[in-house]
Amino acid sequence: MATTKKASASTADRNGSNGAGAGHGKAGPGVSKLAASVGLTDADLLGMYRTILLARQVDERMWVLNRAGRIPFVISGQGHEGAQVAIAWALQKGKDWIAPFYRSVGTLLTFGMGARDLMTAQFAKSVDISSGGRQMPGHYGSQPMHLVSLSSPVATQMLHAVGIALAAKIRKTGEVAMSSMGEGSANQGDVHEGLNFAGIHKLPFILVVENNGYAISVPVSKQLPIENVADRAAGYGMPGFVVDGADVLECYRVAKEAVDRARRGDGSTFIEAKVIRLTAHSSDDQQTKYRTAEELADIANKDPLPRFRKELQDAGVLTAELEARIAAEVKADVEDATTYAEEAPEPDPATAMRWVFAEEWPGETPPPWGFTLRGTGGH
Amino acid sequence: MAIKTYIEAIRETLAEEMRRDGSVIVLGEDVGKKGGVFLATDGLWAEFGDDRVIDTPLTESMIVGASIGAAINGLRPVAEIQFADFIAPAFNQLVNEAARMRYRSNNGFGVPMTVRAPYGGGVHGALYHSQSVEAFFAHVPGLKVVIPSTPHDAKGLLRTAIRDDDPVLFFEHKKMYRSVRGEVPDTDYTIPLGSAAITRPGSQITVIGYGLMAHYALEAAELVADEGIDVEVVDVRSLRPLDKATILTSVQKTGKAMVVYARRRSTTSTVRSPGSPARTSPGCPTTTSSRTGSWSTPRRSRTASASSRHTDRRGPRLTGGRAAEPS
């Protein structure tokens, strides 16, 4: 198991063998039949459950803070977390790379971020590891965790992951690069250009499309002439898989297969996880304008969290005692992160001009008579 | 010291940097076996192979976007956009991604990438093989924009660009590839970005240019020298960072500034013109400035000419049509 320095005290604690599972394993002590069926341990399953729960609850807290006027904006991962955590679990933390998108709360928590890291970004505080408070909320990233800093124009990040995979292949590092996005973003030209290139060069690359059925308000019927985005994979000479995003272990199994394929040098994979969007597009969106009450009631039945919880309970992995303990830990994590972020210092305005370039004010030196750079257009 | 053409200097620098640093790769359309449509990468594929000289599909956004990713993961990509006219699909990756990556990650990620592109007209290129696009990018904080005018500068600046830890757009006027020759030292010299060169000292007016226009400025200076006008020519060499000190010091001396570029006049009515320091600096005594560029039509004029001269009417001591009158 790769070790990554914990980002904060509240980083999801996992004892599992993230990334080390290899297909079917044998049941035994600490390995239930359910865990063995996907080559994981019970500790992995509990770690996944804890991370999904944390992703949900930290996300819910953001909405509360937004409605209370404490943070300006929320863009949510609720409904996506099962697929996010399971798929990221198949990658090797600290080695592989992820270029995520703005709903990737579960992905980030799986790959090394903690609740504090998310919450300090929401509050745009100086200790926000993603950007030092520079970005809009929801735009995360961390170089040490190999989580590529993300922007708002959609799908651009997948080309970064393709380039990372290209470098991994040229440098023979054995790294795999994954990028995730929604099905709305999957219609961007960058996706075609990137998949085409990844296919040509058999890059160690995985595209994950989290299809929640909506691009803000536009339903999938107006976004795609086909049922599955992953059907496009054939056009890029790579396998495409469609997976139920509420089936956590199936998501893991498919992702593990993709990671193994990439690691072996057999090329890229397109994974589409059918997920649900439990919230409006963002805290500034009113989804009842375009989604019926019946639909919203129906998607609640496709929530990955209660389904995975029941699966673990039925398998005897999640006992009532463990469930209560994990719930208490997650609640404490969210409380800790909220308090920590609220109390953290604001960014120093004097730092706002830093890091436009690696060096400051390159080459634009003042002339001999003491002319200053102020008011002349900056860099 | 050997005499080389502009394109020879580019080609040699690419090969030398690739030999020096195994993390340098070249990617773009036709850069492999063919060696690029202008032959700027000729011979690289034979020497460095498929891994380091990559023929891409016709996907400019991918060329730049994947270069950003490769730069994030330990390489120093030198991407070629076949003609600067075709850079538009990569605008998003350049402006929203490459330029902002370091700032938005609070110095967590950097993008040590060079994007080379032949630009400019005068080669029968019409609407889509003639454009000068540098103004679009020189406005963007986080991008560096370099335009050398001589083989010597091309080599020294391209070395610096490739070794730079930030994204650099490196524009090469295609008319200069084989028409401009010059001495190139055999040493591993570099030229810092943001250092203008005074290519002709003078006392009565400062003419500021870059790329092909830096040559035309020198030719024009010789022409008017017979009329008794003593022109100082400044080749800015990079638009961002811009060597304001050299420009302002020169204009303080001459009292007049004229900026010459091949791009459209209408694209420069903003602060990011090389002449702007002279107009906006409170400490600078300049009162007269003028800009000469190409017509504001989709098809650019073949060269900047007297007929397209345009006078900036912001100066309090306007000279009307002719900015170069001796004071």
XYZ file of C-alpha atoms in Angstrom:
706
model
C 0.000 0.000 0.000
C 1.324 3.387 -0.954
C 1.479 5.839 1.869
C 0.547 9.442 1.433
C 1.140 12.049 4.049
C -2.127 12.845 5.702
C -3.458 16.208 4.682
C -5.006 16.940 8.024
C -6.076 15.330 11.246
C -9.422 14.540 9.730
C -8.188 12.633 6.703
C -10.276 9.541 6.258
C -8.520 6.802 8.152
C -8.211 3.658 6.183
C -6.570 0.425 7.120
C -7.392 -1.292 3.894
C -5.151 -2.366 1.063
C -6.163 0.397 -1.306
C -4.968 -0.493 -4.755
C -3.457 -3.794 -3.728
C -6.420 -6.073 -4.318
C -6.096 -8.478 -7.220
C -9.318 -10.075 -8.329
C -10.943 -12.760 -6.260
C -9.358 -13.565 -2.945
C -9.960 -16.163 -0.305
C -12.343 -15.544 2.555
C -10.805 -15.851 5.993
C -10.121 -13.777 9.072
C -10.782 -10.146 8.190
C -11.879 -11.158 4.701
C -15.574 -11.858 4.347
C -16.986 -13.625 1.324
C -18.170 -10.256 0.063
C -14.708 -8.737 0.372
C -13.084 -11.798 -1.160
C -15.416 -11.565 -4.143
C -13.606 -8.405 -5.244
C -10.176 -9.210 -3.835
C -10.421 -6.783 -0.911
C -10.464 -7.065 2.869
C -13.247 -6.150 5.276
C -11.111 -3.217 6.367
C -11.234 -1.985 2.766
C -15.001 -2.279 2.677
C -15.354 -0.437 5.967
C -12.926 2.214 4.760
C -14.956 2.678 1.610
C -18.144 2.927 3.610
C -16.617 5.451 5.971
C -15.342 7.571 3.065
C -18.718 7.511 1.299
C -20.417 8.531 4.531
C -17.895 11.298 5.136
C -18.298 12.573 1.581
C -22.064 12.709 2.050
C -21.991 14.392 5.401
C -19.318 16.959 4.659
C -21.288 17.822 1.520
C -24.526 18.160 3.479
C -22.753 20.419 5.945
C -21.651 22.676 3.093
C -25.296 23.198 2.124
C -26.215 24.083 5.692
C -23.352 26.564 5.825
C -24.382 28.026 2.480
C -28.008 28.468 3.492
C -26.830 30.067 6.720
C -24.838 32.563 4.678
C -21.474 31.309 5.874
C -20.071 30.103 2.556
C -20.898 31.532 -0.862
C -21.407 28.502 -3.071
C -21.743 24.734 -3.060
C -21.458 22.315 -5.935
C -22.333 18.888 -4.754
C -21.239 15.281 -5.135
C -24.273 13.816 -3.403
C -25.401 10.672 -5.182
C -22.024 10.227 -6.906
C -20.039 9.151 -3.846
C -20.411 5.389 -4.184
C -18.901 5.329 -7.666
C -16.332 7.979 -6.793
C -14.940 6.217 -3.750
C -15.029 2.753 -5.309
C -13.291 3.786 -8.520
C -10.597 5.845 -6.776
C -10.059 2.903 -4.402
C -8.740 0.884 -7.340
C -5.964 3.408 -7.973
C -2.775 3.573 -5.964
C -2.819 6.561 -3.685
C 0.367 8.636 -3.821
C 1.447 7.053 -7.097
C -1.360 7.259 -9.619
C -2.946 10.523 -10.758
C -6.477 11.854 -10.839
C -7.751 14.903 -12.718
C -11.096 15.270 -10.966
C -14.025 17.644 -11.481
C -16.082 19.839 -9.222
C -18.335 17.056 -7.914
C -15.447 14.771 -6.953
C -15.847 14.998 -3.183
C -15.685 11.221 -2.704
C -12.752 10.905 -5.093
C -10.732 13.525 -3.241
C -11.433 12.016 0.171
C -10.353 8.601 -1.108
C -7.135 9.941 -2.598
C -5.821 11.742 0.453
C -7.847 14.846 1.190
C -9.615 15.222 4.481
C -12.758 17.048 5.522
C -10.627 19.977 6.646
C -9.108 20.267 3.185
C -12.548 20.509 1.597
C -13.978 22.844 4.179
C -11.071 25.305 4.193
C -11.535 25.561 0.423
C -15.231 26.311 0.920
C -14.330 29.125 3.271
C -11.428 30.254 1.017
C -9.028 30.337 3.930
C -5.266 30.734 3.826
C -4.740 27.108 4.860
C -6.815 25.766 1.947
C -4.360 23.293 0.412
C -6.024 23.480 -2.998
C -5.441 27.131 -3.738
C -4.755 29.102 -0.573
C -8.238 30.577 -0.864
C -7.835 31.736 -4.473
C -10.328 29.477 -6.228
C -14.096 29.310 -6.190
C -15.422 26.728 -3.746
C -15.354 23.216 -5.173
C -12.205 23.702 -7.253
C -9.791 21.421 -5.488
C -6.316 20.082 -6.194
C -3.119 18.921 -4.525
C 0.229 18.244 -6.106
C 1.521 15.924 -3.342
C -1.667 13.872 -3.609
C -1.498 13.822 -7.427
C -4.919 15.464 -7.629
C -4.691 17.907 -10.534
C -5.942 21.426 -9.788
C -9.235 21.889 -11.593
C -10.933 24.759 -13.368
C -14.513 25.622 -14.263
C -14.488 25.144 -18.060
C -15.563 21.520 -18.223
C -13.631 18.518 -19.602
C -10.348 20.418 -19.943
C -8.919 18.289 -17.132
C -9.163 15.074 -19.091
C -6.452 16.284 -21.467
C -4.210 16.917 -18.489
C -4.720 13.327 -17.371
C -3.974 12.136 -20.913
C -0.747 14.146 -20.848
C 0.134 12.762 -17.428
C -0.444 9.260 -18.804
C 1.726 10.099 -21.811
C 4.535 11.218 -19.506
C 4.075 8.107 -17.370
C 4.459 5.946 -20.468
C 7.489 7.840 -21.780
C 9.150 7.929 -18.356
C 8.137 4.321 -17.638
C 6.895 5.196 -14.163
C 4.089 2.640 -14.069
C 1.625 5.356 -13.062
C -2.001 5.342 -14.174
C -3.932 8.569 -14.782
C -7.680 8.816 -14.339
C -9.981 11.704 -15.109
C -13.597 12.070 -14.122
C -16.411 14.289 -15.352
C -20.141 14.393 -15.838
C -21.949 13.211 -18.949
C -22.651 16.809 -19.880
C -18.931 17.532 -20.011
C -18.378 14.364 -22.021
C -19.782 16.155 -25.068
C -16.903 18.610 -25.201
C -14.420 18.377 -28.038
C -11.536 17.886 -25.626
C -12.989 14.490 -24.720
C -12.908 13.333 -28.321
C -9.391 14.675 -28.842
C -8.104 13.117 -25.630
C -9.699 9.695 -26.028
C -8.502 9.512 -29.603
C -4.921 10.206 -28.564
C -5.103 7.877 -25.561
C -6.430 5.157 -27.848
C -3.720 5.616 -30.463
C -0.903 5.385 -27.918
C -2.546 2.861 -25.569
C -1.932 5.233 -22.707
C -2.399 4.169 -19.072
C -5.497 6.321 -18.859
C -9.027 5.873 -17.546
C -11.934 8.177 -18.298
C -14.747 8.001 -15.777
C -18.011 9.621 -16.785
C -20.356 10.006 -13.830
C -23.666 10.167 -15.656
C -26.257 11.737 -13.375
C -28.712 12.435 -16.160
C -28.434 16.218 -16.172
C -26.174 18.949 -17.457
C -27.503 21.555 -15.023
C -31.098 21.469 -16.337
C -30.700 19.684 -19.670
C -31.718 16.021 -19.457
C -29.616 13.308 -20.993
C -32.187 12.849 -23.785
C -31.156 16.256 -25.103
C -27.449 15.659 -24.583
C -26.897 12.287 -26.183
C -28.348 10.498 -29.196
C -27.321 7.205 -27.602
C -28.165 5.639 -24.273
C -24.661 5.196 -22.945
C -21.779 7.638 -23.282
C -19.396 4.698 -22.929
C -20.709 3.294 -26.225
C -18.393 5.820 -27.792
C -15.386 3.888 -26.488
C -15.421 1.619 -29.540
C -14.626 4.635 -31.694
C -11.400 5.100 -29.763
C -10.310 1.490 -29.844
C -10.727 0.965 -26.130
C -13.147 -0.997 -23.985
C -16.096 0.852 -22.505
C -18.034 -0.251 -19.441
C -21.350 0.906 -18.106
C -21.780 0.321 -14.409
C -24.492 1.013 -11.865
C -23.028 3.817 -9.782
C -25.029 2.717 -6.756
C -23.364 -0.705 -6.854
C -20.172 0.219 -5.042
C -18.326 -3.060 -5.354
C -19.186 -3.456 -9.022
C -17.739 0.019 -9.606
C -14.585 -1.075 -7.800
C -14.357 -4.317 -9.788
C -14.647 -2.537 -13.130
C -12.169 0.151 -12.087
C -9.701 -2.433 -10.832
C -9.840 -4.192 -14.159
C -9.205 -0.871 -15.916
C -6.270 -0.036 -13.625
C -4.759 -3.475 -14.167
C -5.162 -3.112 -17.921
C -3.477 0.288 -17.861
C -0.687 -0.942 -15.601
C -0.003 -3.887 -17.897
C 0.434 -1.526 -20.819
C -2.748 -2.675 -22.520
C -4.171 0.804 -22.812
C -7.067 2.973 -21.785
C -10.577 2.299 -20.545
C -13.813 4.267 -20.658
C -16.049 3.751 -17.610
C -19.507 5.224 -17.356
C -21.136 5.079 -13.930
C -24.855 5.728 -13.887
C -25.288 7.877 -10.822
C -27.910 10.199 -9.423
C -27.785 13.855 -8.588
C -29.465 14.165 -5.230
C -29.168 17.954 -5.089
C -29.689 20.835 -7.455
C -26.787 21.520 -9.817
C -25.391 23.965 -7.308
C -26.496 26.122 -4.416
C -27.578 28.720 -6.989
C -29.845 26.363 -8.932
C -33.565 25.640 -8.429
C -34.002 22.113 -9.736
C -37.744 21.883 -9.144
C -38.096 24.015 -12.284
C -37.026 21.076 -14.403
C -37.352 17.943 -12.212
C -40.683 16.594 -10.969
C -41.403 15.646 -7.374
C -41.948 12.051 -8.520
C -38.529 11.938 -10.118
C -36.842 13.335 -7.040
C -38.637 10.778 -4.855
C -37.628 7.995 -7.218
C -33.899 8.780 -7.356
C -33.698 8.545 -3.577
C -34.176 4.807 -4.083
C -30.956 4.732 -6.113
C -28.812 6.280 -3.404
C -25.528 4.339 -3.090
C -25.087 5.048 0.621
C -28.015 3.086 2.164
C -27.547 0.362 -0.426
C -23.881 -0.161 0.423
C -24.626 0.046 4.130
C -27.210 -2.732 3.807
C -24.867 -4.807 1.674
C -22.183 -4.624 4.357
C -24.706 -5.321 7.096
C -26.059 -8.364 5.269
C -22.530 -9.660 4.770
C -21.835 -9.281 8.473
C -19.051 -6.760 7.797
C -20.778 -3.730 9.235
C -21.996 -4.592 12.713
C -24.281 -2.267 14.619
C -21.367 -1.389 16.869
C -19.068 -0.522 13.945
C -21.789 1.456 12.244
C -22.321 3.560 15.339
C -18.594 4.087 15.778
C -18.057 5.133 12.176
C -21.069 7.450 12.325
C -19.675 9.111 15.433
C -16.206 9.465 13.869
C -17.585 10.983 10.696
C -19.788 13.386 12.641
C -16.759 14.449 14.665
C -14.730 14.863 11.474
C -17.321 17.168 9.969
C -17.600 19.195 13.171
C -13.842 19.454 13.436
C -13.481 20.531 9.810
C -16.189 23.171 10.108
C -14.726 24.685 13.253
C -11.201 24.491 11.912
C -12.139 26.169 8.645
C -14.219 28.878 10.264
C -11.437 29.755 12.674
C -8.601 29.551 10.159
C -7.006 32.849 9.133
C -8.055 34.611 5.949
C -5.453 34.791 3.165
C -3.083 37.737 3.457
C -4.029 40.209 0.684
C -0.320 40.881 0.242
C -0.015 37.385 -1.255
C -2.646 37.967 -3.960
C -0.047 38.903 -6.578
C 2.131 35.862 -5.965
C 2.569 32.863 -8.219
C 1.438 34.324 -11.489
C 4.822 32.987 -12.528
C 7.419 30.873 -10.742
C 9.445 33.992 -10.095
C 7.959 37.347 -9.232
C 7.787 40.168 -11.775
C 10.121 38.470 -14.237
C 12.238 40.828 -16.210
C 9.998 43.842 -15.810
C 12.437 45.992 -13.955
C 11.856 49.637 -13.150
C 13.838 52.229 -15.108
C 16.554 54.294 -13.457
C 14.370 57.295 -12.526
C 12.325 55.256 -10.115
C 9.215 54.530 -12.120
C 7.087 51.987 -10.284
C 5.100 49.105 -11.682
C 1.894 50.225 -10.024
C -0.878 51.046 -12.446
C 0.840 49.985 -15.630
C -0.905 46.736 -16.282
C 0.909 44.443 -13.896
C 3.036 41.626 -15.197
C 30.926 31.880 -35.068
C 28.803 30.414 -37.825
C 26.229 32.169 -39.981
C 22.880 30.438 -39.732
C 19.343 30.944 -40.906
C 16.589 31.623 -38.419
C 15.072 28.161 -38.866
C 18.468 26.482 -38.514
C 18.865 28.188 -35.170
C 15.454 26.924 -34.046
C 16.107 23.384 -35.238
C 19.559 23.218 -33.651
C 18.278 24.542 -30.357
C 15.532 21.922 -30.227
C 18.047 19.140 -30.885
C 20.549 20.519 -28.378
C 17.964 20.929 -25.651
C 16.684 17.402 -26.277
C 20.235 16.060 -25.981
C 20.885 18.090 -22.868
C 17.656 17.216 -21.074
C 15.921 13.871 -21.496
C 12.657 15.355 -20.264
C 12.277 17.562 -23.345
C 9.841 16.161 -25.902
C 8.456 17.611 -29.125
C 4.885 17.070 -30.234
C 2.673 18.475 -32.947
C 1.299 17.900 -36.404
C 3.836 16.515 -38.898
C 6.765 17.131 -36.548
C 8.011 13.521 -36.900
C 9.271 11.970 -40.110
C 8.437 15.028 -42.157
C 10.155 17.310 -39.676
C 7.364 19.883 -39.626
C 5.792 21.708 -42.563
C 8.584 24.292 -42.359
C 11.186 21.653 -41.379
C 11.790 23.246 -37.976
C 11.892 19.784 -36.379
C 13.686 18.057 -39.245
C 15.985 15.291 -38.028
C 14.629 15.167 -34.484
C 12.541 12.054 -35.055
C 15.509 10.203 -36.571
C 17.662 11.072 -33.574
C 15.201 10.839 -30.683
C 12.553 8.404 -31.884
C 8.828 7.959 -31.442
C 8.733 8.534 -27.688
C 10.203 12.008 -27.795
C 9.055 13.290 -31.182
C 5.354 12.693 -31.437
C 3.213 13.173 -34.516
C -0.190 14.086 -33.152
C -3.618 13.898 -34.730
C -5.024 17.245 -35.909
C -6.075 18.284 -32.440
C -4.632 21.599 -31.276
C -6.494 21.593 -27.970
C -5.125 18.123 -27.215
C -1.600 19.122 -28.225
C -1.615 21.896 -25.643
C -3.807 20.137 -23.059
C -1.717 16.968 -23.072
C 1.440 19.089 -22.964
C 0.114 20.674 -19.788
C -0.404 17.210 -18.309
C 2.990 15.981 -19.445
C 4.572 19.096 -17.934
C 2.789 18.385 -14.660
C 4.245 14.887 -14.695
C 7.919 15.632 -15.172
C 8.411 16.418 -18.858
C 9.235 19.650 -20.651
C 7.063 19.501 -23.748
C 7.764 21.708 -26.731
C 4.511 21.718 -28.666
C 4.270 22.958 -32.219
C 1.108 24.554 -33.517
C 1.548 24.226 -37.270
C 0.417 27.778 -38.005
C -0.412 30.406 -35.389
C -3.722 30.800 -37.243
C -4.695 27.334 -35.952
C -4.054 28.036 -32.284
C -7.660 29.074 -31.589
C -8.874 25.573 -30.586
C -6.138 25.567 -27.932
C -7.101 28.989 -26.569
C -9.048 27.493 -23.669
C -6.180 25.227 -22.642
C -3.685 28.073 -22.895
C -5.677 30.823 -21.237
C -7.833 28.962 -18.727
C -5.489 26.112 -17.898
C -1.792 26.651 -18.617
C -1.779 30.314 -17.643
C -3.680 29.815 -14.401
C -2.389 26.488 -13.150
C 0.366 27.882 -10.940
C -1.695 30.767 -9.582
C -4.826 28.765 -8.900
C -2.905 26.021 -7.102
C -0.955 28.538 -4.999
C 2.281 27.321 -6.617
C 1.348 23.670 -6.219
C 1.534 22.910 -9.935
C 3.667 24.509 -12.637
C 3.518 24.090 -16.407
C 7.028 24.136 -17.914
C 5.792 24.022 -21.498
C 6.809 25.838 -24.660
C 4.340 26.281 -27.506
C 6.006 27.197 -30.790
C 4.011 28.598 -33.687
C 4.959 30.180 -37.020
C 3.074 33.440 -37.449
C 2.871 36.421 -39.740
C 2.199 37.261 -43.359
C 3.983 38.196 -46.525
C 4.153 34.596 -47.719
C 0.967 34.356 -49.834
C -0.858 32.964 -46.820
C -4.055 35.026 -47.031
C -6.629 34.750 -44.245
C -5.490 31.584 -42.515
C -1.742 31.328 -42.919
C -0.789 34.903 -42.079
C -2.149 35.839 -38.710
C -0.235 37.559 -35.968
C -1.959 36.353 -32.806
C 0.463 37.461 -30.127
C -1.808 40.229 -28.818
C -4.421 37.703 -27.665
C -1.915 35.993 -25.426
C 0.187 38.918 -24.286
C -2.878 40.063 -22.332
C -2.970 36.914 -20.229
C -1.272 36.877 -16.830
C 0.583 33.591 -16.496
C 1.670 33.291 -20.129
C 5.001 34.465 -21.476
C 5.104 35.601 -25.086
C 8.413 35.594 -26.953
C 9.092 36.726 -30.516
C 12.742 36.662 -31.594
C 13.898 38.445 -34.727
C 17.362 37.008 -35.360
C 18.943 33.530 -35.380
C 21.054 34.602 -32.410
C 18.046 35.684 -30.399
C 15.978 32.703 -31.542
C 18.544 30.351 -30.094
C 19.142 32.190 -26.842
C 15.451 32.802 -26.229
C 14.279 29.307 -27.197
C 16.795 27.812 -24.765
C 15.440 30.068 -22.042
C 11.836 29.281 -22.971
C 12.373 25.519 -22.812
C 14.198 25.818 -19.481
C 11.554 28.174 -18.068
C 9.230 26.747 -15.428
C 6.177 28.544 -16.848
C 4.284 28.279 -20.133
C 5.930 30.216 -22.949
C 4.404 31.007 -26.321
C 7.206 31.237 -28.838
C 6.177 32.871 -32.104
C 8.414 32.614 -35.161
C 7.696 34.833 -38.170
C 7.576 32.347 -41.003
C 8.905 34.834 -43.542
C 12.104 35.043 -41.511
C 12.746 31.275 -41.461
C 15.002 31.324 -44.499
C 15.312 35.013 -45.302
C 17.023 36.075 -42.091
C 20.572 34.958 -41.433
C 22.967 35.893 -38.726
C 25.855 34.944 -36.538
C 25.149 32.354 -33.889
C 27.774 31.573 -31.242
C 28.562 27.923 -30.564
C 28.263 28.472 -26.823
C 25.362 27.512 -24.555
C 24.265 31.130 -24.151
C 20.792 32.107 -23.052
C 18.881 35.381 -23.273
C 16.604 36.220 -20.369
C 12.925 36.775 -21.180
C 11.937 40.394 -20.736
C 15.157 41.870 -22.034
C 14.776 44.151 -25.025
C 17.672 44.935 -27.356
C 18.561 48.337 -28.723
C 19.406 47.272 -32.251
C 20.185 50.764 -33.521
C 21.097 53.644 -31.282
C 19.585 57.008 -32.129
C 18.541 60.256 -30.520
C 15.348 61.665 -32.080
C 12.693 58.962 -32.038
C 12.375 55.474 -30.603
C 10.876 52.868 -32.935
C 9.727 49.792 -31.067
C 9.121 46.501 -32.835
C 9.620 42.764 -32.724
C 9.859 39.838 -35.101
C 9.904 40.800 -38.768
C 8.953 44.377 -37.906
C 12.185 44.766 -35.967
C 13.959 44.325 -39.320
C 11.630 46.683 -41.153
C 12.196 49.244 -38.428
C 15.946 49.068 -39.045
C 15.424 49.417 -42.796
C 13.146 52.402 -42.272
C 15.645 53.965 -39.922
C 18.294 53.793 -42.624
C 15.900 55.361 -45.148
C 15.087 58.357 -42.983
C 18.655 58.763 -41.827
C 19.281 60.428 -45.184
C 16.612 62.962 -44.245
C 18.478 63.714 -41.060
C 16.246 61.738 -38.709
C 18.204 59.803 -36.110
C 16.155 56.755 -35.131
C 16.715 54.476 -32.171
C 15.279 50.969 -32.715
C 14.210 48.773 -29.807
C 13.520 45.095 -30.469
C 11.451 44.085 -27.447
C 12.027 40.338 -28.088
C 9.364 39.350 -25.556
C 5.950 40.954 -25.087
C 5.463 39.344 -21.709
C 7.499 39.925 -19.696
C 8.026 43.309 -21.306
C 11.246 45.192 -20.751
C 9.636 48.468 -19.796
C 12.875 49.878 -18.443
C 14.665 49.740 -21.796
C 11.656 51.156 -23.651
C 11.130 53.989 -21.193
C 14.780 54.855 -20.924
C 14.983 55.099 -24.705
C 11.813 57.176 -24.997
C 12.944 59.449 -22.209
C 16.011 60.128 -24.285
C 14.320 60.623 -27.674
C 11.021 62.121 -26.531
C 9.066 60.241 -29.212
C 7.883 56.687 -29.608
C 6.586 54.752 -32.576
C 5.436 51.161 -32.288
C 5.423 48.925 -35.355
C 3.741 45.569 -35.497
C 2.294 43.250 -38.093
C -0.865 42.636 -36.157
C -3.974 44.735 -36.566
C -4.022 48.257 -35.218
C -7.495 47.696 -33.800
C -6.287 44.899 -31.555
C -3.966 47.166 -29.698
C -6.165 49.881 -28.316
C -5.471 48.479 -24.882
C -2.645 48.676 -22.435
C -0.795 45.611 -23.620
C 1.056 47.322 -26.400
C 4.820 47.610 -26.196
C 4.368 51.363 -26.451
C 1.998 51.586 -23.530
C 4.607 52.152 -20.842
C 5.576 55.324 -22.636
C 1.959 56.501 -22.668
C 1.069 55.563 -19.143
C 4.193 56.176 -17.145
C 3.841 59.349 -15.096
C 7.593 59.706 -14.864
C 8.168 59.540 -18.582
C 8.444 62.802 -20.492
C 7.175 61.332 -23.764
C 4.409 63.357 -25.275
C 4.248 61.892 -28.751
C 3.573 58.341 -29.716
C 2.426 56.577 -32.830
C 1.487 53.082 -33.821
C 1.792 51.396 -37.155
C 0.080 48.087 -37.825
C -1.894 46.292 -40.456
C -5.412 47.054 -41.662
C -8.381 45.997 -39.598
C -9.569 43.427 -42.089
C -9.615 39.628 -41.859
C -7.038 39.594 -44.589
C -4.063 41.471 -43.265
C -2.090 43.837 -45.460
C 1.091 42.352 -46.841
C 3.317 44.491 -44.716
C 2.956 47.419 -42.451
C 3.193 50.423 -44.712
C 3.020 54.163 -44.616
C -0.526 54.027 -45.929
C -1.634 52.172 -42.819
C 0.067 54.433 -40.381
C -2.109 55.255 -37.459
C -1.530 57.971 -34.979
C -2.468 57.533 -31.370
C -4.474 60.580 -30.415
C -3.906 60.288 -26.735
C -0.736 62.325 -26.677
C -1.186 65.939 -25.642
C 1.261 67.156 -28.306
C -0.129 65.515 -31.380
C 1.865 65.700 -34.531
C -0.949 64.516 -36.769
C 0.032 62.177 -39.547
C 3.741 62.181 -39.168
C 5.067 61.135 -35.844
C 8.673 61.096 -36.862
C 9.170 64.805 -37.194
C 12.310 65.855 -35.465
C 11.688 68.011 -32.471
